[in-house]
PDB file of C-alpha atoms in Angstrom:
ATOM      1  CA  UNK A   1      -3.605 -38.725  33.182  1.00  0.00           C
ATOM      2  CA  UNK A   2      -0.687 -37.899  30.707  1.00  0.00           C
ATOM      3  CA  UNK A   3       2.315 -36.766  32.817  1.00  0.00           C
ATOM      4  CA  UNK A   4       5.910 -35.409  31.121  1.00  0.00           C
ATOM      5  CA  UNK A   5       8.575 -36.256  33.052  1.00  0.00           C
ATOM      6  CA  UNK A   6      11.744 -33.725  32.807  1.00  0.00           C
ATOM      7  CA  UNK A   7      15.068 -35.094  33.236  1.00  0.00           C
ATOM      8  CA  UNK A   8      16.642 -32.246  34.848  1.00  0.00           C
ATOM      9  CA  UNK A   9      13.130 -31.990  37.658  1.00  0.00           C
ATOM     10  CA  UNK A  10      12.260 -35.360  39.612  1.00  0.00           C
ATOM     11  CA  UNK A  11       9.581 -33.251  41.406  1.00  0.00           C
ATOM     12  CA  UNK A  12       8.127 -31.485  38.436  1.00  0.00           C
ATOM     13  CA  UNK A  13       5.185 -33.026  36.547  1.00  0.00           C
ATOM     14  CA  UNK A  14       3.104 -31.358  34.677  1.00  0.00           C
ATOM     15  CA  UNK A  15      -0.396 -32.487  33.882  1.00  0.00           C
ATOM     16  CA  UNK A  16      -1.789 -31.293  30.534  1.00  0.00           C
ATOM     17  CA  UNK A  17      -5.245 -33.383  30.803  1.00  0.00           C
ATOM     18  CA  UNK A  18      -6.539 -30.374  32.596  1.00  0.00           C
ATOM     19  CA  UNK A  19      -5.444 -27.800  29.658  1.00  0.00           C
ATOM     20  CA  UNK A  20      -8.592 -26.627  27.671  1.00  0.00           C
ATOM     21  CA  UNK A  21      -6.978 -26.316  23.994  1.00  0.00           C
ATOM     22  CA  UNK A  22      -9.273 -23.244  22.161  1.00  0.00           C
ATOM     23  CA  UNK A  23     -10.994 -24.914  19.588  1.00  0.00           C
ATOM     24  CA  UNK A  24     -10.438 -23.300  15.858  1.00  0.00           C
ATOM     25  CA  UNK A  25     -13.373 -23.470  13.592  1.00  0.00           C
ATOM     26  CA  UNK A  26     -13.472 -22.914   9.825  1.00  0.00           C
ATOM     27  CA  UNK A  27     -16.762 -23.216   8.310  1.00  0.00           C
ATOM     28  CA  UNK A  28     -16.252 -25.218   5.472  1.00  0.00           C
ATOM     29  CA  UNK A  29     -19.880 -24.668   4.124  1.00  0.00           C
ATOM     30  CA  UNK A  30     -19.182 -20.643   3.398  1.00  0.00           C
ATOM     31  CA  UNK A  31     -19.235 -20.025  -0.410  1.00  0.00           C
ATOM     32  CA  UNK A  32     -17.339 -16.939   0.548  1.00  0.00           C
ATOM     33  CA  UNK A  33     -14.201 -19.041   1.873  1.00  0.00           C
ATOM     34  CA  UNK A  34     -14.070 -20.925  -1.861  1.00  0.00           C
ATOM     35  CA  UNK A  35     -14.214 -17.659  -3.644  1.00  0.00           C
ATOM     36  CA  UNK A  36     -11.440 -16.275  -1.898  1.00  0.00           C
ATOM     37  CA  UNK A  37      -9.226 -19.063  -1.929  1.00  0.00           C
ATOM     38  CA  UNK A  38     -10.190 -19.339  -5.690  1.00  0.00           C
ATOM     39  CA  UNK A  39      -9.309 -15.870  -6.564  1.00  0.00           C
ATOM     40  CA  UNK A  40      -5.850 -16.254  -4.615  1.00  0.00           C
ATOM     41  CA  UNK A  41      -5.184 -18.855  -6.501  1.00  0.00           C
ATOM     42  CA  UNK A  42      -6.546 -17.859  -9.652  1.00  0.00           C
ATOM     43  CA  UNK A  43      -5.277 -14.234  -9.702  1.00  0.00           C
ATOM     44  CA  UNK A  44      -1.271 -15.297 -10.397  1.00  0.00           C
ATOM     45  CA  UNK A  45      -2.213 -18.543 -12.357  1.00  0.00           C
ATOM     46  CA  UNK A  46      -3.613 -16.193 -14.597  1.00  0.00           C
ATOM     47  CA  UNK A  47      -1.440 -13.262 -14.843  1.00  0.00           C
ATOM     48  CA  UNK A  48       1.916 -15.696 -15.078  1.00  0.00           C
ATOM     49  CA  UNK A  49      -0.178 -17.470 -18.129  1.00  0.00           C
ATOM     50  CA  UNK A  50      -0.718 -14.145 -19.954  1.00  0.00           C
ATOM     51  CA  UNK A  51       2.682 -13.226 -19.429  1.00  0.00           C
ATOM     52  CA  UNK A  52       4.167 -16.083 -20.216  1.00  0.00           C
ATOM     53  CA  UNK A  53       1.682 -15.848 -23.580  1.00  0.00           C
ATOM     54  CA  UNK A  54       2.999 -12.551 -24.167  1.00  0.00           C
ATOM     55  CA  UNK A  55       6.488 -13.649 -23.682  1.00  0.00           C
ATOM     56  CA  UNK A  56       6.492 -15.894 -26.531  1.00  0.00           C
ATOM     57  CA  UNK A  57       3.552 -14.534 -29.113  1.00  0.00           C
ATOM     58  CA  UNK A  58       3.589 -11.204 -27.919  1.00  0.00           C
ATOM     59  CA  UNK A  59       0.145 -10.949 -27.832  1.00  0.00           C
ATOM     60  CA  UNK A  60      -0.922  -7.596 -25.243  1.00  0.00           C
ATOM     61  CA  UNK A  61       2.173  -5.764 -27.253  1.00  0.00           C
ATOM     62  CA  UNK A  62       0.175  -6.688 -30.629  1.00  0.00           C
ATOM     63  CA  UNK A  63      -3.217  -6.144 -29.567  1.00  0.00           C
ATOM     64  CA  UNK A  64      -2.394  -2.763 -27.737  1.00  0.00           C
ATOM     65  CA  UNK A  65       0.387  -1.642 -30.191  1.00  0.00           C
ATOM     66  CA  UNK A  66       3.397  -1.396 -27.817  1.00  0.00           C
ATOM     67  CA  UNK A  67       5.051  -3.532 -25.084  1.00  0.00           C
ATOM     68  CA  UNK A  68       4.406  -0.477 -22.542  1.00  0.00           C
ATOM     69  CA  UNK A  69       1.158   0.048 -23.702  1.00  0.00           C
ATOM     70  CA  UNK A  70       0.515  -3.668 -23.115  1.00  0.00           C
ATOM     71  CA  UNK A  71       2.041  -4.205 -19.478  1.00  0.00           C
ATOM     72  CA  UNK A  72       0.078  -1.515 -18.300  1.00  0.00           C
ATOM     73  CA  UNK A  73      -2.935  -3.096 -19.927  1.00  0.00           C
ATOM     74  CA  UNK A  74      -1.808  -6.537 -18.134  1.00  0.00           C
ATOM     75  CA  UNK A  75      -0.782  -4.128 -14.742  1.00  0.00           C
ATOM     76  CA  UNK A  76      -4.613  -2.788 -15.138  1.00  0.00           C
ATOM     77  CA  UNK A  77      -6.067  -6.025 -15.044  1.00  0.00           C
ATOM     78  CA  UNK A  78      -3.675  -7.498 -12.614  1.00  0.00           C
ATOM     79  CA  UNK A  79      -5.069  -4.667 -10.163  1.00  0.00           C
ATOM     80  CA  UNK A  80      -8.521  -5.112 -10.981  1.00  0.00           C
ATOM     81  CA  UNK A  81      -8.150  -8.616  -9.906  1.00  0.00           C
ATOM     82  CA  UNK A  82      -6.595  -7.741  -6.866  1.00  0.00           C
ATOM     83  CA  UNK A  83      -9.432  -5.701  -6.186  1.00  0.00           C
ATOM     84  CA  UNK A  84     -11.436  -8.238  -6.422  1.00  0.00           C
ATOM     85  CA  UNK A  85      -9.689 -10.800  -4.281  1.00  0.00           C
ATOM     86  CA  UNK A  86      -9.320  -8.471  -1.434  1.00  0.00           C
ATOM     87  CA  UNK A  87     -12.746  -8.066  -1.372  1.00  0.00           C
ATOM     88  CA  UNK A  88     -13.443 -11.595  -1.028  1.00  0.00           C
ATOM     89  CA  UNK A  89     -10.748 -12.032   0.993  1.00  0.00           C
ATOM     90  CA  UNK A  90     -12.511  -9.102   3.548  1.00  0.00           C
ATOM     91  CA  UNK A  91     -15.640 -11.152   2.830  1.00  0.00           C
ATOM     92  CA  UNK A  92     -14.326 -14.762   4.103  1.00  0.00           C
ATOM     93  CA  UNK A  93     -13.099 -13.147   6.829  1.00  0.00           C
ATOM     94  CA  UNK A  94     -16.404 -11.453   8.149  1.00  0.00           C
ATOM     95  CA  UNK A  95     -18.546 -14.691   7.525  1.00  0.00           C
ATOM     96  CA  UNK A  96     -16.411 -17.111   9.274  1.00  0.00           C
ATOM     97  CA  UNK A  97     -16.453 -17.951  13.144  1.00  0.00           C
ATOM     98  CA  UNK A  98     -14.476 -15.488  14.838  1.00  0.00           C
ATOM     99  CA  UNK A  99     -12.019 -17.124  17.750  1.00  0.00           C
ATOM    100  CA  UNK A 100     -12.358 -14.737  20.771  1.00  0.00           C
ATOM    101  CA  UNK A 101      -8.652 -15.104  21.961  1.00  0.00           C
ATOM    102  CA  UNK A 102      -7.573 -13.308  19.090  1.00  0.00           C
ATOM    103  CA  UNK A 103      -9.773 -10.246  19.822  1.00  0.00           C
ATOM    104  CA  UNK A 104      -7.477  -8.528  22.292  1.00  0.00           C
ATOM    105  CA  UNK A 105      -5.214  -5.008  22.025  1.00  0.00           C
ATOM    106  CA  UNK A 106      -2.446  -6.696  21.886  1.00  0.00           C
ATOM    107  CA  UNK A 107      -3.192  -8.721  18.862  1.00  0.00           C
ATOM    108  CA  UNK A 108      -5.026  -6.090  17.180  1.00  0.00           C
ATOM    109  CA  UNK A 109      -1.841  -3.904  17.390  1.00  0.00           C
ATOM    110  CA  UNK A 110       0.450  -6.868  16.661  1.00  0.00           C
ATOM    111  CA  UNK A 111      -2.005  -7.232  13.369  1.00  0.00           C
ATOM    112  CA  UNK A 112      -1.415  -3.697  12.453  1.00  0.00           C
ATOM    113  CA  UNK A 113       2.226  -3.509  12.991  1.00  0.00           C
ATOM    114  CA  UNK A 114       2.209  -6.919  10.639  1.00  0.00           C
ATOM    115  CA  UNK A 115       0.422  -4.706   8.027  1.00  0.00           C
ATOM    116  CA  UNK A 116       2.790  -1.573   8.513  1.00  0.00           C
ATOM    117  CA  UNK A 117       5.880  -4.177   7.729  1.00  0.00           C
ATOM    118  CA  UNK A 118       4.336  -5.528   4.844  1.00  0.00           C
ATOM    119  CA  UNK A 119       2.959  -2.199   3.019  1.00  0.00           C
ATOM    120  CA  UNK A 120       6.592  -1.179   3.925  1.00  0.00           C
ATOM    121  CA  UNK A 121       8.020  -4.063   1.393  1.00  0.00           C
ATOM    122  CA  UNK A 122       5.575  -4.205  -0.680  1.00  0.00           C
ATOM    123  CA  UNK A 123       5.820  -0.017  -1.252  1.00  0.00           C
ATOM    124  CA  UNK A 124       9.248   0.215  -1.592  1.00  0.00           C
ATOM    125  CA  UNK A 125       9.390  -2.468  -3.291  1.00  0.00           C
ATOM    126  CA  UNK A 126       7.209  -1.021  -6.343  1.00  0.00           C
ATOM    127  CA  UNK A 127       9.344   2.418  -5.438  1.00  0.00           C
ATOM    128  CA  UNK A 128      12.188   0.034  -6.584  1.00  0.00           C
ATOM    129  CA  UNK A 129      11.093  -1.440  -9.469  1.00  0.00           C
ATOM    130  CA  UNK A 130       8.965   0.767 -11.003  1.00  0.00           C
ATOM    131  CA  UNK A 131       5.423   0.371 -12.365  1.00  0.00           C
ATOM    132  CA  UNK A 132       6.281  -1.512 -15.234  1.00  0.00           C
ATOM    133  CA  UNK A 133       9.472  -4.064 -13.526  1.00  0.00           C
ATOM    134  CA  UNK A 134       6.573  -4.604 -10.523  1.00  0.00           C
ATOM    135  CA  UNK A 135       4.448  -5.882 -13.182  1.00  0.00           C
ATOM    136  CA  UNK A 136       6.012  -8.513 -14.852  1.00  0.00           C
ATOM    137  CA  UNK A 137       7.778  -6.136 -17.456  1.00  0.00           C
ATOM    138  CA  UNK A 138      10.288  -8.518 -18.121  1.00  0.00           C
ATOM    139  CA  UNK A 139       8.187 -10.675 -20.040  1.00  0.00           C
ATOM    140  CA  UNK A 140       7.154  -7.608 -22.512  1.00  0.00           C
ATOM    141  CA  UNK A 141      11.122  -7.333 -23.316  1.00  0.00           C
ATOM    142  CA  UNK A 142      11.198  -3.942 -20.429  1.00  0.00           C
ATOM    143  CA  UNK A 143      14.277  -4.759 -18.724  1.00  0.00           C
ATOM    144  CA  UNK A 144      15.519  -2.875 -15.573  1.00  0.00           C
ATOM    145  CA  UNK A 145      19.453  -1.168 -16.273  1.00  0.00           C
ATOM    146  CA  UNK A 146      20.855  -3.491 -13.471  1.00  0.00           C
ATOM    147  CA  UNK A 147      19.640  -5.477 -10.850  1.00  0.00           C
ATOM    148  CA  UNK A 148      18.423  -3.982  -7.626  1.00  0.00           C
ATOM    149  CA  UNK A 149      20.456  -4.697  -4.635  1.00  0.00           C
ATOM    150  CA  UNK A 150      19.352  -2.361  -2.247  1.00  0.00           C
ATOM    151  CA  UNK A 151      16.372  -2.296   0.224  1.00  0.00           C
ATOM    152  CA  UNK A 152      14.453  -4.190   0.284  1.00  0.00           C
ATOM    153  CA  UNK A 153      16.019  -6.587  -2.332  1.00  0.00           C
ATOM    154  CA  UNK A 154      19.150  -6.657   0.343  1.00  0.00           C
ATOM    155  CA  UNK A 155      17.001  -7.995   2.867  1.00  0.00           C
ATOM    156  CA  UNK A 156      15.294 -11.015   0.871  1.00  0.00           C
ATOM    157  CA  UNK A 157      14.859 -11.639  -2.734  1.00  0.00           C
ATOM    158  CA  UNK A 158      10.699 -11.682  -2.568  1.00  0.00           C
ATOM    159  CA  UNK A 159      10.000  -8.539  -0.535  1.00  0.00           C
ATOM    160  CA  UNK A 160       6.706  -7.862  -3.039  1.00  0.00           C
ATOM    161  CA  UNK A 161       5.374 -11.508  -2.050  1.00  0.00           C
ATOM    162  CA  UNK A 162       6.486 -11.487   1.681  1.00  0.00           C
ATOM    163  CA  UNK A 163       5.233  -7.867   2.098  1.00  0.00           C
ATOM    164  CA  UNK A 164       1.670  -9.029   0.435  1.00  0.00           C
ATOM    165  CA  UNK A 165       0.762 -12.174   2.189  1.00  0.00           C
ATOM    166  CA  UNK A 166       2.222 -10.175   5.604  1.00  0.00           C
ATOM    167  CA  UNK A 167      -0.670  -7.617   4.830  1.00  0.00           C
ATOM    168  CA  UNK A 168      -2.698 -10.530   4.770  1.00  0.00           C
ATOM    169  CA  UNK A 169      -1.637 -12.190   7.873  1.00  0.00           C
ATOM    170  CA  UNK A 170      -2.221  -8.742   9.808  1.00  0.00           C
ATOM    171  CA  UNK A 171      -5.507  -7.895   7.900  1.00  0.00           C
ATOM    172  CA  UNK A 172      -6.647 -11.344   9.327  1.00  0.00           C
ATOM    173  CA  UNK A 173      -5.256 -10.128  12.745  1.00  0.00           C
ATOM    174  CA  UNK A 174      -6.719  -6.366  12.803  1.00  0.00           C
TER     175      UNK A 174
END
């Protein structure tokens, strides 16, 4: 029997060999898992590679005639393939082993309010920057006046990043 001993309570022990820990279990054998966790990784490996492409060669502003014309060619497919990772995502999550505990009002609600906090970043965070500053307009020479220093740029520098893996969390949550 493991016992902790606290300094500041001779009498207290506390005997965790009697605690049943909740087991978490991922199924590692679900394609569905890998294709999500490909297309999360895939989707800004990607996008940051054609911007960075059209950064130096200029190659969407070529092709499509016009660096606005271009990042909202790149903002297009940058969407699509959003798309499509959030429906994998939505599809890992339904074919994996669900852990009981976490199916209770309380964390149901706390997953939604999680979601409402990050749509709230993420929203006004495109309200912000614009369509063509959200994405990755910098690269295509489309430079913002000044830089934004109000909300929700005042409250962190990543609010588009936090706010999206936040809708994540609470998705995973709801």
């Amino acid at each position: 029997m493991k016992r902790l001993w606290l300094s500041c309570c001779d009498d207290l022990t506390l005997d965790f060999s009697k605690v049943k820990l909740p087991s978490v279990v991922i199924d590692f054998t679900d394609s569905n898992l890998y294709i999500a966790i490909l297309s999360a990784v895939f989707n800004p490996l990607f996008w940051n590679l054609v911007a960075r492409n059209e950064f130096y060669n200029h190659s969407l502003s070529k092709l499509c005639g016009s660096p606005h014309k271009g990042c909202y060619l790149l903002s297009a497919i940058i969407f699509a393939l959003g798309i499509l990772r959030d429906a994998r995502f939505e599809a890992a999550l339904k074919t994996q082993p669900h852990w009981p505990a976490l199916y209770t009002n309380q964390v149901v609600w706390l997953g939604y309010c999680v979601i409402l906090a990050g749509l709230t970043l993420v929203i006004t965070s495109y309200w912000k920057l614009g369509h063509t500053g959200t994405f990755l307009g910098d690269y295509f020479g489309i430079l913002l006046p000044a830089k934004i220093k109000s909300f929700p740029f005042n409250v962190m520098s990543d609010p588009m990043y936090v706010g999206s893996t936040m809708t994540f969390v609470g998705t995973s949550l709801a």
